[in-house]
Amino acid sequence: MKRKLNSILCFFIVTIVILIIVINNNDIITAASKVKEDVILSTEQLVLDKYDDNDNKVLMEDENDIVTQSKANNTQQIFNEQKRVDLENKIKAYLGNNINNIGLSYYDIDSNKQIVINGDKQFLAASTVKVQMNMILFDMIESGQVKASETLKYTSDCYEDGTGILQSQDLSKPLSIKLLSNYSIIYSDNIATNMIMNRIGYNNMRNLIDRKLGHATDHSRNYITANDETTLLKLLYYNYDNNPFYSQLIETMKKTVFHDRIDLYIPHNTVAHKIGNYESYVNDVGIIFTEDPYILSIYSKNVPNANEIIAHISKLIYDYQNQN
């Protein structure tokens, strides 16, 4: 009996020991699992922290780059503006006492930089009006009001001395409107111009020019301002209505036989321009096709040696334009 009790007691003791071992093992496993989870979480956090640090570093670098670039752009803008002001002051100093008799508008097509001197002062356009006359003619051809194949017959009221080559030619036969257009620009032909004017109507032309400009102008004489001429040349250059004749007009303006003003000291093949003379008025307007194209309109009245003054100012602007 005693041996049986001892056996039972031993069994209970062994069972209790086994239970204790199992419980302890579970605690160890649980603890180990917890440690493992903590290690994994810590590792993940370290990785996330590293990514956050990298992201913050990249973000800070990007912000620094933006700030640096912004400062550089501002510095460049200030520098460019100072150069523009220097050019304007140089032009004004060169004009001296003639400054009140000059209307000047310079416009950089890419940057919109401009220099304006007496931009709204009226001058007689003289033959520079032949640019806008042809723009209106080509608008009317494009809209079907005039046929590109038309020919015009010369009448005695179209005769005018001065520039041109038709004065010495046989005018008994009709001339194509395309030929007359070319002559009005290349040779500044007054007879060709008058024949076109008779076809499109002078008052009609002036009204259509006003519509292009967006404001009324003085029709009492052939008046223009430097600002208005530059606006018209912008419209010719940008050609918002995609008129195919506008590009032809620009190419024709490059073929002019007159080279004593805007393109006297700069390459002729870069300049599409139109001169104008009348009494004491000496003018030249055009688009200059450098790497950074620009528009220049210069009008003058009672200015001694005006051709040279226009040419010198043109060279100053050309040199400035090509160093930027």
PDB file of C-alpha atoms in Angstrom:
ATOM      1  CA  MET A   1       0.000   0.000   0.000  1.00  0.00           C
ATOM      2  CA  LYS A   2       2.799   2.399   0.925  1.00  0.00           C
ATOM      3  CA  ARG A   3       4.590   1.568  -2.322  1.00  0.00           C
ATOM      4  CA  LYS A   4       1.431   2.391  -4.261  1.00  0.00           C
ATOM      5  CA  LEU A   5       1.109   5.789  -2.542  1.00  0.00           C
ATOM      6  CA  ASN A   6       4.724   6.546  -3.331  1.00  0.00           C
ATOM      7  CA  SER A   7       4.138   5.739  -6.982  1.00  0.00           C
ATOM      8  CA  ILE A   8       1.106   8.019  -7.127  1.00  0.00           C
ATOM      9  CA  LEU A   9       3.030  10.803  -5.416  1.00  0.00           C
ATOM     10  CA  CYS A  10       5.900  10.446  -7.852  1.00  0.00           C
ATOM     11  CA  PHE A  11       3.485  10.600 -10.753  1.00  0.00           C
ATOM     12  CA  PHE A  12       1.959  13.842  -9.432  1.00  0.00           C
ATOM     13  CA  ILE A  13       5.363  15.369  -8.864  1.00  0.00           C
ATOM     14  CA  VAL A  14       6.523  14.444 -12.359  1.00  0.00           C
ATOM     15  CA  THR A  15       3.285  15.806 -13.809  1.00  0.00           C
ATOM     16  CA  ILE A  16       3.679  19.091 -11.923  1.00  0.00           C
ATOM     17  CA  VAL A  17       7.301  19.393 -13.073  1.00  0.00           C
ATOM     18  CA  ILE A  18       6.267  18.770 -16.671  1.00  0.00           C
ATOM     19  CA  LEU A  19       3.513  21.390 -16.392  1.00  0.00           C
ATOM     20  CA  ILE A  20       5.954  23.887 -14.940  1.00  0.00           C
ATOM     21  CA  ILE A  21       8.403  23.200 -17.788  1.00  0.00           C
ATOM     22  CA  VAL A  22       5.655  23.556 -20.405  1.00  0.00           C
ATOM     23  CA  ILE A  23       4.401  26.811 -18.865  1.00  0.00           C
ATOM     24  CA  ASN A  24       7.913  28.194 -18.676  1.00  0.00           C
ATOM     25  CA  ASN A  25       8.578  27.178 -22.276  1.00  0.00           C
ATOM     26  CA  ASN A  26       5.416  28.968 -23.400  1.00  0.00           C
ATOM     27  CA  ASP A  27       6.522  32.075 -21.537  1.00  0.00           C
ATOM     28  CA  ILE A  28       9.931  31.780 -23.160  1.00  0.00           C
ATOM     29  CA  ILE A  29       8.357  31.325 -26.589  1.00  0.00           C
ATOM     30  CA  THR A  30       6.008  34.245 -25.981  1.00  0.00           C
ATOM     31  CA  ALA A  31       8.877  36.365 -24.768  1.00  0.00           C
ATOM     32  CA  ALA A  32      10.991  35.317 -27.706  1.00  0.00           C
ATOM     33  CA  SER A  33       8.172  36.121 -30.083  1.00  0.00           C
ATOM     34  CA  LYS A  34       7.764  39.499 -28.420  1.00  0.00           C
ATOM     35  CA  VAL A  35      11.467  40.172 -28.741  1.00  0.00           C
ATOM     36  CA  LYS A  36      11.342  39.125 -32.380  1.00  0.00           C
ATOM     37  CA  GLU A  37       8.384  41.426 -33.018  1.00  0.00           C
ATOM     38  CA  ASP A  38      10.146  44.271 -31.232  1.00  0.00           C
ATOM     39  CA  VAL A  39      13.264  43.685 -33.299  1.00  0.00           C
ATOM     40  CA  ILE A  40      11.244  43.622 -36.528  1.00  0.00           C
ATOM     41  CA  LEU A  41       9.341  46.769 -35.548  1.00  0.00           C
ATOM     42  CA  SER A  42      12.541  48.504 -34.553  1.00  0.00           C
ATOM     43  CA  THR A  43      14.175  47.510 -37.828  1.00  0.00           C
ATOM     44  CA  GLU A  44      11.178  48.707 -39.816  1.00  0.00           C
ATOM     45  CA  GLN A  45      11.175  51.980 -37.908  1.00  0.00           C
ATOM     46  CA  LEU A  46      14.876  52.418 -38.574  1.00  0.00           C
ATOM     47  CA  VAL A  47      14.252  51.822 -42.273  1.00  0.00           C
ATOM     48  CA  LEU A  48      11.315  54.244 -42.257  1.00  0.00           C
ATOM     49  CA  ASP A  49      13.342  56.794 -40.357  1.00  0.00           C
ATOM     50  CA  LYS A  50      16.106  56.404 -42.914  1.00  0.00           C
ATOM     51  CA  TYR A  51      13.641  56.862 -45.770  1.00  0.00           C
ATOM     52  CA  ASP A  52      12.138  59.878 -44.006  1.00  0.00           C
ATOM     53  CA  ASP A  53      15.605  61.305 -43.528  1.00  0.00           C
ATOM     54  CA  ASN A  54      16.396  60.704 -47.189  1.00  0.00           C
ATOM     55  CA  ASP A  55      13.068  62.187 -48.298  1.00  0.00           C
ATOM     56  CA  ASN A  56      13.594  65.209 -46.095  1.00  0.00           C
ATOM     57  CA  LYS A  57      17.124  65.541 -47.408  1.00  0.00           C
ATOM     58  CA  VAL A  58      15.919  65.347 -51.028  1.00  0.00           C
ATOM     59  CA  LEU A  59      13.096  67.772 -50.266  1.00  0.00           C
ATOM     60  CA  MET A  60      15.486  70.204 -48.636  1.00  0.00           C
ATOM     61  CA  GLU A  61      17.874  69.858 -51.572  1.00  0.00           C
ATOM     62  CA  ASP A  62      15.010  70.516 -54.009  1.00  0.00           C
ATOM     63  CA  GLU A  63      13.900  73.535 -52.000  1.00  0.00           C
ATOM     64  CA  ASN A  64      17.462  74.810 -51.907  1.00  0.00           C
ATOM     65  CA  ASP A  65      17.759  74.305 -55.668  1.00  0.00           C
ATOM     66  CA  ILE A  66      14.521  76.220 -56.230  1.00  0.00           C
ATOM     67  CA  VAL A  67      15.657  79.069 -54.001  1.00  0.00           C
ATOM     68  CA  THR A  68      19.068  79.137 -55.680  1.00  0.00           C
ATOM     69  CA  GLN A  69      17.517  79.107 -59.167  1.00  0.00           C
ATOM     70  CA  SER A  70      15.026  81.799 -58.179  1.00  0.00           C
ATOM     71  CA  LYS A  71      17.829  83.997 -56.884  1.00  0.00           C
ATOM     72  CA  ALA A  72      19.797  83.374 -60.080  1.00  0.00           C
ATOM     73  CA  ASN A  73      16.759  84.239 -62.217  1.00  0.00           C
ATOM     74  CA  ASN A  74      16.119  87.399 -60.234  1.00  0.00           C
ATOM     75  CA  THR A  75      19.758  88.375 -60.543  1.00  0.00           C
ATOM     76  CA  GLN A  76      19.667  87.735 -64.304  1.00  0.00           C
ATOM     77  CA  GLN A  77      16.451  89.734 -64.674  1.00  0.00           C
ATOM     78  CA  ILE A  78      17.956  92.644 -62.777  1.00  0.00           C
ATOM     79  CA  PHE A  79      21.096  92.405 -64.906  1.00  0.00           C
ATOM     80  CA  ASN A  80      19.078  92.275 -68.153  1.00  0.00           C
ATOM     81  CA  GLU A  81      16.900  95.190 -67.090  1.00  0.00           C
ATOM     82  CA  GLN A  82      19.970  97.233 -66.233  1.00  0.00           C
ATOM     83  CA  LYS A  83      21.399  96.511 -69.681  1.00  0.00           C
ATOM     84  CA  ARG A  84      18.114  97.584 -71.275  1.00  0.00           C
ATOM     85  CA  VAL A  85      18.132 100.807 -69.254  1.00  0.00           C
ATOM     86  CA  ASP A  86      21.749 101.400 -70.245  1.00  0.00           C
ATOM     87  CA  LEU A  87      20.819 100.987 -73.907  1.00  0.00           C
ATOM     88  CA  GLU A  88      17.881 103.370 -73.574  1.00  0.00           C
ATOM     89  CA  ASN A  89      20.081 105.967 -71.889  1.00  0.00           C
ATOM     90  CA  LYS A  90      22.725 105.524 -74.593  1.00  0.00           C
ATOM     91  CA  ILE A  91      20.124 106.118 -77.322  1.00  0.00           C
ATOM     92  CA  LYS A  92      18.742 109.198 -75.578  1.00  0.00           C
ATOM     93  CA  ALA A  93      22.235 110.598 -75.067  1.00  0.00           C
ATOM     94  CA  TYR A  94      23.027 110.013 -78.742  1.00  0.00           C
ATOM     95  CA  LEU A  95      19.845 111.793 -79.850  1.00  0.00           C
ATOM     96  CA  GLY A  96      20.628 114.819 -77.712  1.00  0.00           C
ATOM     97  CA  ASN A  97      18.629 117.845 -78.864  1.00  0.00           C
ATOM     98  CA  ASN A  98      16.924 115.774 -81.575  1.00  0.00           C
ATOM     99  CA  ILE A  99      15.091 113.615 -79.063  1.00  0.00           C
ATOM    100  CA  ASN A 100      11.801 115.528 -79.316  1.00  0.00           C
ATOM    101  CA  ASN A 101      11.748 115.061 -83.090  1.00  0.00           C
ATOM    102  CA  ILE A 102      12.086 111.281 -82.959  1.00  0.00           C
ATOM    103  CA  GLY A 103       9.460 108.600 -82.427  1.00  0.00           C
ATOM    104  CA  LEU A 104      11.005 105.240 -81.570  1.00  0.00           C
ATOM    105  CA  SER A 105       9.612 101.861 -80.603  1.00  0.00           C
ATOM    106  CA  TYR A 106      11.836  98.819 -80.052  1.00  0.00           C
ATOM    107  CA  TYR A 107      10.197  95.514 -79.104  1.00  0.00           C
ATOM    108  CA  ASP A 108      11.899  92.186 -78.378  1.00  0.00           C
ATOM    109  CA  ILE A 109       9.559  89.479 -79.648  1.00  0.00           C
ATOM    110  CA  ASP A 110      10.708  86.712 -77.272  1.00  0.00           C
ATOM    111  CA  SER A 111      11.128  88.635 -74.013  1.00  0.00           C
ATOM    112  CA  ASN A 112       8.644  91.514 -74.562  1.00  0.00           C
ATOM    113  CA  LYS A 113      11.378  93.968 -73.583  1.00  0.00           C
ATOM    114  CA  GLN A 114      10.854  97.356 -75.126  1.00  0.00           C
ATOM    115  CA  ILE A 115      12.204 100.861 -75.410  1.00  0.00           C
ATOM    116  CA  VAL A 116       9.826 103.644 -76.353  1.00  0.00           C
ATOM    117  CA  ILE A 117      10.675 107.280 -77.046  1.00  0.00           C
ATOM    118  CA  ASN A 118       7.747 109.543 -77.985  1.00  0.00           C
ATOM    119  CA  GLY A 119       5.852 106.392 -78.907  1.00  0.00           C
ATOM    120  CA  ASP A 120       2.461 108.102 -79.223  1.00  0.00           C
ATOM    121  CA  LYS A 121       3.672 111.169 -81.094  1.00  0.00           C
ATOM    122  CA  GLN A 122       2.220 111.524 -84.599  1.00  0.00           C
ATOM    123  CA  PHE A 123       4.445 111.576 -87.669  1.00  0.00           C
ATOM    124  CA  LEU A 124       3.658 111.395 -91.355  1.00  0.00           C
ATOM    125  CA  ALA A 125       4.082 107.735 -92.252  1.00  0.00           C
ATOM    126  CA  ALA A 126       5.230 108.500 -95.798  1.00  0.00           C
ATOM    127  CA  SER A 127       5.955 105.215 -97.605  1.00  0.00           C
ATOM    128  CA  THR A 128       5.959 103.105 -94.434  1.00  0.00           C
ATOM    129  CA  VAL A 129       2.173 103.052 -94.937  1.00  0.00           C
ATOM    130  CA  LYS A 130       2.814 100.645 -97.806  1.00  0.00           C
ATOM    131  CA  VAL A 131       3.353  97.843 -95.279  1.00  0.00           C
ATOM    132  CA  GLN A 132      -0.113  98.138 -93.771  1.00  0.00           C
ATOM    133  CA  MET A 133      -1.614  98.803 -97.207  1.00  0.00           C
ATOM    134  CA  ASN A 134      -0.335  95.405 -98.333  1.00  0.00           C
ATOM    135  CA  MET A 135      -1.534  93.770 -95.119  1.00  0.00           C
ATOM    136  CA  ILE A 136      -5.047  95.048 -95.852  1.00  0.00           C
ATOM    137  CA  LEU A 137      -4.748  93.982 -99.506  1.00  0.00           C
ATOM    138  CA  PHE A 138      -3.758  90.461 -98.464  1.00  0.00           C
ATOM    139  CA  ASP A 139      -6.558  90.332 -95.886  1.00  0.00           C
ATOM    140  CA  MET A 140      -9.009  91.176 -98.675  1.00  0.00           C
ATOM    141  CA  ILE A 141      -7.493  88.541-100.971  1.00  0.00           C
ATOM    142  CA  GLU A 142      -7.689  85.924 -98.222  1.00  0.00           C
ATOM    143  CA  SER A 143     -11.339  86.799 -97.514  1.00  0.00           C
ATOM    144  CA  GLY A 144     -12.239  86.717-101.218  1.00  0.00           C
ATOM    145  CA  GLN A 145     -12.972  90.439-101.594  1.00  0.00           C
ATOM    146  CA  VAL A 146     -10.059  90.752-104.025  1.00  0.00           C
ATOM    147  CA  LYS A 147      -8.770  88.027-106.338  1.00  0.00           C
ATOM    148  CA  ALA A 148      -5.068  87.216-106.243  1.00  0.00           C
ATOM    149  CA  SER A 149      -5.176  86.829-110.025  1.00  0.00           C
ATOM    150  CA  GLU A 150      -6.595  90.304-110.629  1.00  0.00           C
ATOM    151  CA  THR A 151      -4.941  92.772-112.968  1.00  0.00           C
ATOM    152  CA  LEU A 152      -5.279  96.532-112.620  1.00  0.00           C
ATOM    153  CA  LYS A 153      -5.254  99.127-115.373  1.00  0.00           C
ATOM    154  CA  TYR A 154      -3.204 102.281-114.962  1.00  0.00           C
ATOM    155  CA  THR A 155      -5.044 105.600-115.031  1.00  0.00           C
ATOM    156  CA  SER A 156      -3.505 109.057-115.097  1.00  0.00           C
ATOM    157  CA  ASP A 157      -4.649 109.874-111.563  1.00  0.00           C
ATOM    158  CA  CYS A 158      -2.277 107.147-110.315  1.00  0.00           C
ATOM    159  CA  TYR A 159       0.805 108.937-111.591  1.00  0.00           C
ATOM    160  CA  GLU A 160       3.222 110.221-108.941  1.00  0.00           C
ATOM    161  CA  ASP A 161       6.856 111.246-109.064  1.00  0.00           C
ATOM    162  CA  GLY A 162       9.388 110.027-106.534  1.00  0.00           C
ATOM    163  CA  THR A 163      10.395 106.476-105.796  1.00  0.00           C
ATOM    164  CA  GLY A 164       9.577 103.621-108.132  1.00  0.00           C
ATOM    165  CA  ILE A 165      10.291 102.251-111.584  1.00  0.00           C
ATOM    166  CA  LEU A 166       6.872 102.332-113.270  1.00  0.00           C
ATOM    167  CA  GLN A 167       7.242 106.014-114.196  1.00  0.00           C
ATOM    168  CA  SER A 168       9.546 104.988-117.031  1.00  0.00           C
ATOM    169  CA  GLN A 169       7.641 101.915-118.210  1.00  0.00           C
ATOM    170  CA  ASP A 170       4.866 101.282-120.711  1.00  0.00           C
ATOM    171  CA  LEU A 171       1.659 101.262-118.693  1.00  0.00           C
ATOM    172  CA  SER A 172      -0.773 100.644-121.522  1.00  0.00           C
ATOM    173  CA  LYS A 173      -1.396  97.048-120.436  1.00  0.00           C
ATOM    174  CA  PRO A 174      -2.955  95.928-117.141  1.00  0.00           C
ATOM    175  CA  LEU A 175      -0.538  94.880-114.403  1.00  0.00           C
ATOM    176  CA  SER A 176      -1.030  92.000-111.986  1.00  0.00           C
ATOM    177  CA  ILE A 177      -1.909  92.971-108.451  1.00  0.00           C
ATOM    178  CA  LYS A 178       0.907  90.709-107.205  1.00  0.00           C
ATOM    179  CA  LEU A 179       3.461  92.616-109.288  1.00  0.00           C
ATOM    180  CA  LEU A 180       2.139  95.954-108.052  1.00  0.00           C
ATOM    181  CA  SER A 181       2.348  94.721-104.463  1.00  0.00           C
ATOM    182  CA  ASN A 182       5.966  93.660-104.907  1.00  0.00           C
ATOM    183  CA  TYR A 183       6.911  96.955-106.559  1.00  0.00           C
ATOM    184  CA  SER A 184       5.267  98.971-103.790  1.00  0.00           C
ATOM    185  CA  ILE A 185       7.582  97.309-101.252  1.00  0.00           C
ATOM    186  CA  ILE A 186      10.796  96.538-103.136  1.00  0.00           C
ATOM    187  CA  TYR A 187      11.036  99.830-105.029  1.00  0.00           C
ATOM    188  CA  SER A 188       8.582 101.818-102.893  1.00  0.00           C
ATOM    189  CA  ASP A 189       6.827 102.460-106.190  1.00  0.00           C
ATOM    190  CA  ASN A 190       4.324 105.293-105.855  1.00  0.00           C
ATOM    191  CA  ILE A 191       2.380 104.471-109.021  1.00  0.00           C
ATOM    192  CA  ALA A 192       1.981 100.833-107.962  1.00  0.00           C
ATOM    193  CA  THR A 193       0.845 102.025-104.545  1.00  0.00           C
ATOM    194  CA  ASN A 194      -1.750 104.403-105.985  1.00  0.00           C
ATOM    195  CA  MET A 195      -3.138 101.685-108.254  1.00  0.00           C
ATOM    196  CA  ILE A 196      -3.579  99.363-105.250  1.00  0.00           C
ATOM    197  CA  MET A 197      -5.081 102.193-103.180  1.00  0.00           C
ATOM    198  CA  ASN A 198      -7.664 102.812-105.891  1.00  0.00           C
ATOM    199  CA  ARG A 199      -8.615  99.138-105.760  1.00  0.00           C
ATOM    200  CA  ILE A 200      -8.962  98.719-101.990  1.00  0.00           C
ATOM    201  CA  GLY A 201     -10.019 102.301-101.133  1.00  0.00           C
ATOM    202  CA  TYR A 202      -7.952 104.646 -98.983  1.00  0.00           C
ATOM    203  CA  ASN A 203     -10.672 105.328 -96.393  1.00  0.00           C
ATOM    204  CA  ASN A 204     -11.536 101.641 -96.249  1.00  0.00           C
ATOM    205  CA  MET A 205      -7.864 100.866 -95.650  1.00  0.00           C
ATOM    206  CA  ARG A 206      -7.627 103.395 -92.816  1.00  0.00           C
ATOM    207  CA  ASN A 207     -10.746 102.024 -91.147  1.00  0.00           C
ATOM    208  CA  LEU A 208      -9.436  98.469 -91.369  1.00  0.00           C
ATOM    209  CA  ILE A 209      -6.094  99.574 -89.938  1.00  0.00           C
ATOM    210  CA  ASP A 210      -7.944 101.156 -87.008  1.00  0.00           C
ATOM    211  CA  ARG A 211      -9.722  97.853 -86.467  1.00  0.00           C
ATOM    212  CA  LYS A 212      -6.380  96.064 -86.330  1.00  0.00           C
ATOM    213  CA  LEU A 213      -5.020  98.605 -83.857  1.00  0.00           C
ATOM    214  CA  GLY A 214      -8.141  98.523 -81.709  1.00  0.00           C
ATOM    215  CA  HIS A 215      -8.542 102.301 -81.654  1.00  0.00           C
ATOM    216  CA  ALA A 216      -9.327 105.214 -83.959  1.00  0.00           C
ATOM    217  CA  THR A 217      -6.500 107.153 -85.593  1.00  0.00           C
ATOM    218  CA  ASP A 218      -6.260 110.562 -87.232  1.00  0.00           C
ATOM    219  CA  HIS A 219      -7.323 110.180 -90.863  1.00  0.00           C
ATOM    220  CA  SER A 220      -6.830 113.842 -91.779  1.00  0.00           C
ATOM    221  CA  ARG A 221      -3.394 112.998 -93.176  1.00  0.00           C
ATOM    222  CA  ASN A 222      -1.198 109.927 -93.528  1.00  0.00           C
ATOM    223  CA  TYR A 223      -0.372 109.902 -89.804  1.00  0.00           C
ATOM    224  CA  ILE A 224       1.148 107.119 -87.738  1.00  0.00           C
ATOM    225  CA  THR A 225       2.871 106.696 -84.380  1.00  0.00           C
ATOM    226  CA  ALA A 226       5.867 104.512 -83.594  1.00  0.00           C
ATOM    227  CA  ASN A 227       3.780 102.469 -81.155  1.00  0.00           C
ATOM    228  CA  ASP A 228       1.016 101.860 -83.701  1.00  0.00           C
ATOM    229  CA  GLU A 229       3.503 100.856 -86.384  1.00  0.00           C
ATOM    230  CA  THR A 230       5.126  98.360 -84.013  1.00  0.00           C
ATOM    231  CA  THR A 231       1.692  96.929 -83.206  1.00  0.00           C
ATOM    232  CA  LEU A 232       1.019  96.420 -86.921  1.00  0.00           C
ATOM    233  CA  LEU A 233       4.405  94.757 -87.409  1.00  0.00           C
ATOM    234  CA  LYS A 234       3.644  92.451 -84.477  1.00  0.00           C
ATOM    235  CA  LEU A 235       0.414  91.434 -86.224  1.00  0.00           C
ATOM    236  CA  LEU A 236       2.367  90.833 -89.412  1.00  0.00           C
ATOM    237  CA  TYR A 237       4.931  88.702 -87.564  1.00  0.00           C
ATOM    238  CA  TYR A 238       2.543  86.668 -85.399  1.00  0.00           C
ATOM    239  CA  ASN A 239      -0.017  86.267 -88.230  1.00  0.00           C
ATOM    240  CA  TYR A 240      -2.781  85.108 -85.898  1.00  0.00           C
ATOM    241  CA  ASP A 241      -5.165  84.401 -88.802  1.00  0.00           C
ATOM    242  CA  ASN A 242      -2.567  82.299 -90.649  1.00  0.00           C
ATOM    243  CA  ASN A 243      -2.798  84.428 -93.772  1.00  0.00           C
ATOM    244  CA  PRO A 244      -0.319  82.777 -96.197  1.00  0.00           C
ATOM    245  CA  PHE A 245       0.370  86.126 -97.877  1.00  0.00           C
ATOM    246  CA  TYR A 246       1.796  87.658 -94.684  1.00  0.00           C
ATOM    247  CA  SER A 247       4.923  85.515 -94.802  1.00  0.00           C
ATOM    248  CA  GLN A 248       5.311  86.451 -98.470  1.00  0.00           C
ATOM    249  CA  LEU A 249       5.082  90.122 -97.530  1.00  0.00           C
ATOM    250  CA  ILE A 250       7.861  89.698 -94.969  1.00  0.00           C
ATOM    251  CA  GLU A 251      10.077  88.021 -97.568  1.00  0.00           C
ATOM    252  CA  THR A 252       9.348  90.829-100.027  1.00  0.00           C
ATOM    253  CA  MET A 253      10.320  93.399 -97.391  1.00  0.00           C
ATOM    254  CA  LYS A 254      13.711  91.672 -97.161  1.00  0.00           C
ATOM    255  CA  LYS A 255      14.226  92.330-100.884  1.00  0.00           C
ATOM    256  CA  THR A 256      13.945  96.111-100.743  1.00  0.00           C
ATOM    257  CA  VAL A 257      16.581  98.042-102.665  1.00  0.00           C
ATOM    258  CA  PHE A 258      16.933 100.617 -99.886  1.00  0.00           C
ATOM    259  CA  HIS A 259      19.710  99.986 -97.363  1.00  0.00           C
ATOM    260  CA  ASP A 260      20.598 103.408 -95.968  1.00  0.00           C
ATOM    261  CA  ARG A 261      18.916 103.265 -92.543  1.00  0.00           C
ATOM    262  CA  ILE A 262      17.970 100.333 -90.326  1.00  0.00           C
ATOM    263  CA  ASP A 263      20.141  97.865 -92.247  1.00  0.00           C
ATOM    264  CA  LEU A 264      23.021 100.194 -93.155  1.00  0.00           C
ATOM    265  CA  TYR A 265      25.360  98.716 -90.513  1.00  0.00           C
ATOM    266  CA  ILE A 266      23.737  95.316 -89.964  1.00  0.00           C
ATOM    267  CA  PRO A 267      23.288  92.289 -92.286  1.00  0.00           C
ATOM    268  CA  HIS A 268      20.717  93.093 -94.980  1.00  0.00           C
ATOM    269  CA  ASN A 269      19.369  89.548 -95.141  1.00  0.00           C
ATOM    270  CA  THR A 270      18.192  89.705 -91.523  1.00  0.00           C
ATOM    271  CA  VAL A 271      16.026  92.794 -92.041  1.00  0.00           C
ATOM    272  CA  ALA A 272      12.479  92.967 -93.427  1.00  0.00           C
ATOM    273  CA  HIS A 273      11.805  96.702 -93.539  1.00  0.00           C
ATOM    274  CA  LYS A 274      10.207  99.651 -95.312  1.00  0.00           C
ATOM    275  CA  ILE A 275      11.631 103.146 -95.544  1.00  0.00           C
ATOM    276  CA  GLY A 276       9.620 106.335 -95.926  1.00  0.00           C
ATOM    277  CA  ASN A 277      10.464 109.921 -96.933  1.00  0.00           C
ATOM    278  CA  TYR A 278       8.208 112.926 -97.232  1.00  0.00           C
ATOM    279  CA  GLU A 279       9.325 116.537 -96.975  1.00  0.00           C
ATOM    280  CA  SER A 280      11.224 116.735 -93.653  1.00  0.00           C
ATOM    281  CA  TYR A 281      10.069 113.283 -92.507  1.00  0.00           C
ATOM    282  CA  VAL A 282      12.573 110.407 -92.686  1.00  0.00           C
ATOM    283  CA  ASN A 283      11.430 107.000 -91.429  1.00  0.00           C
ATOM    284  CA  ASP A 284      12.235 103.309 -91.380  1.00  0.00           C
ATOM    285  CA  VAL A 285      10.350 100.392 -89.813  1.00  0.00           C
ATOM    286  CA  GLY A 286      10.960  96.675 -89.813  1.00  0.00           C
ATOM    287  CA  ILE A 287      11.395  93.248 -88.285  1.00  0.00           C
ATOM    288  CA  ILE A 288      14.978  92.145 -87.633  1.00  0.00           C
ATOM    289  CA  PHE A 289      15.479  88.377 -87.691  1.00  0.00           C
ATOM    290  CA  THR A 290      18.417  87.799 -85.374  1.00  0.00           C
ATOM    291  CA  GLU A 291      18.555  84.776 -83.044  1.00  0.00           C
ATOM    292  CA  ASP A 292      16.216  86.805 -80.833  1.00  0.00           C
ATOM    293  CA  PRO A 293      14.030  88.656 -83.369  1.00  0.00           C
ATOM    294  CA  TYR A 294      12.834  92.172 -82.673  1.00  0.00           C
ATOM    295  CA  ILE A 295      10.799  94.993 -84.174  1.00  0.00           C
ATOM    296  CA  LEU A 296      12.071  98.525 -84.680  1.00  0.00           C
ATOM    297  CA  SER A 297      10.008 101.533 -85.761  1.00  0.00           C
ATOM    298  CA  ILE A 298      11.733 104.911 -86.089  1.00  0.00           C
ATOM    299  CA  TYR A 299      10.098 108.131 -87.302  1.00  0.00           C
ATOM    300  CA  SER A 300      11.748 111.530 -87.528  1.00  0.00           C
ATOM    301  CA  LYS A 301      10.951 115.103 -88.488  1.00  0.00           C
ATOM    302  CA  ASN A 302      13.397 117.943 -89.092  1.00  0.00           C
ATOM    303  CA  VAL A 303      16.330 115.838 -87.901  1.00  0.00           C
ATOM    304  CA  PRO A 304      19.643 116.652 -89.618  1.00  0.00           C
ATOM    305  CA  ASN A 305      21.351 113.615 -91.118  1.00  0.00           C
ATOM    306  CA  ALA A 306      18.354 111.482 -90.143  1.00  0.00           C
ATOM    307  CA  ASN A 307      19.445 108.479 -92.224  1.00  0.00           C
ATOM    308  CA  GLU A 308      22.690 108.176 -90.274  1.00  0.00           C
ATOM    309  CA  ILE A 309      20.958 108.684 -86.936  1.00  0.00           C
ATOM    310  CA  ILE A 310      18.469 105.899 -87.682  1.00  0.00           C
ATOM    311  CA  ALA A 311      21.307 103.642 -88.861  1.00  0.00           C
ATOM    312  CA  HIS A 312      23.386 104.332 -85.737  1.00  0.00           C
ATOM    313  CA  ILE A 313      20.483 103.641 -83.373  1.00  0.00           C
ATOM    314  CA  SER A 314      19.719 100.446 -85.293  1.00  0.00           C
ATOM    315  CA  LYS A 315      23.326  99.293 -84.837  1.00  0.00           C
ATOM    316  CA  LEU A 316      23.224 100.038 -81.089  1.00  0.00           C
ATOM    317  CA  ILE A 317      20.098  97.914 -80.710  1.00  0.00           C
ATOM    318  CA  TYR A 318      21.448  95.147 -82.954  1.00  0.00           C
ATOM    319  CA  ASP A 319      24.652  94.876 -80.893  1.00  0.00           C
ATOM    320  CA  TYR A 320      22.646  94.859 -77.656  1.00  0.00           C
ATOM    321  CA  GLN A 321      20.292  92.195 -79.024  1.00  0.00           C
ATOM    322  CA  ASN A 322      23.134  89.906 -80.053  1.00  0.00           C
ATOM    323  CA  GLN A 323      25.007  90.039 -76.752  1.00  0.00           C
ATOM    324  CA  ASN A 324      22.012  88.811 -74.730  1.00  0.00           C
TER     325      ASN A 324
END
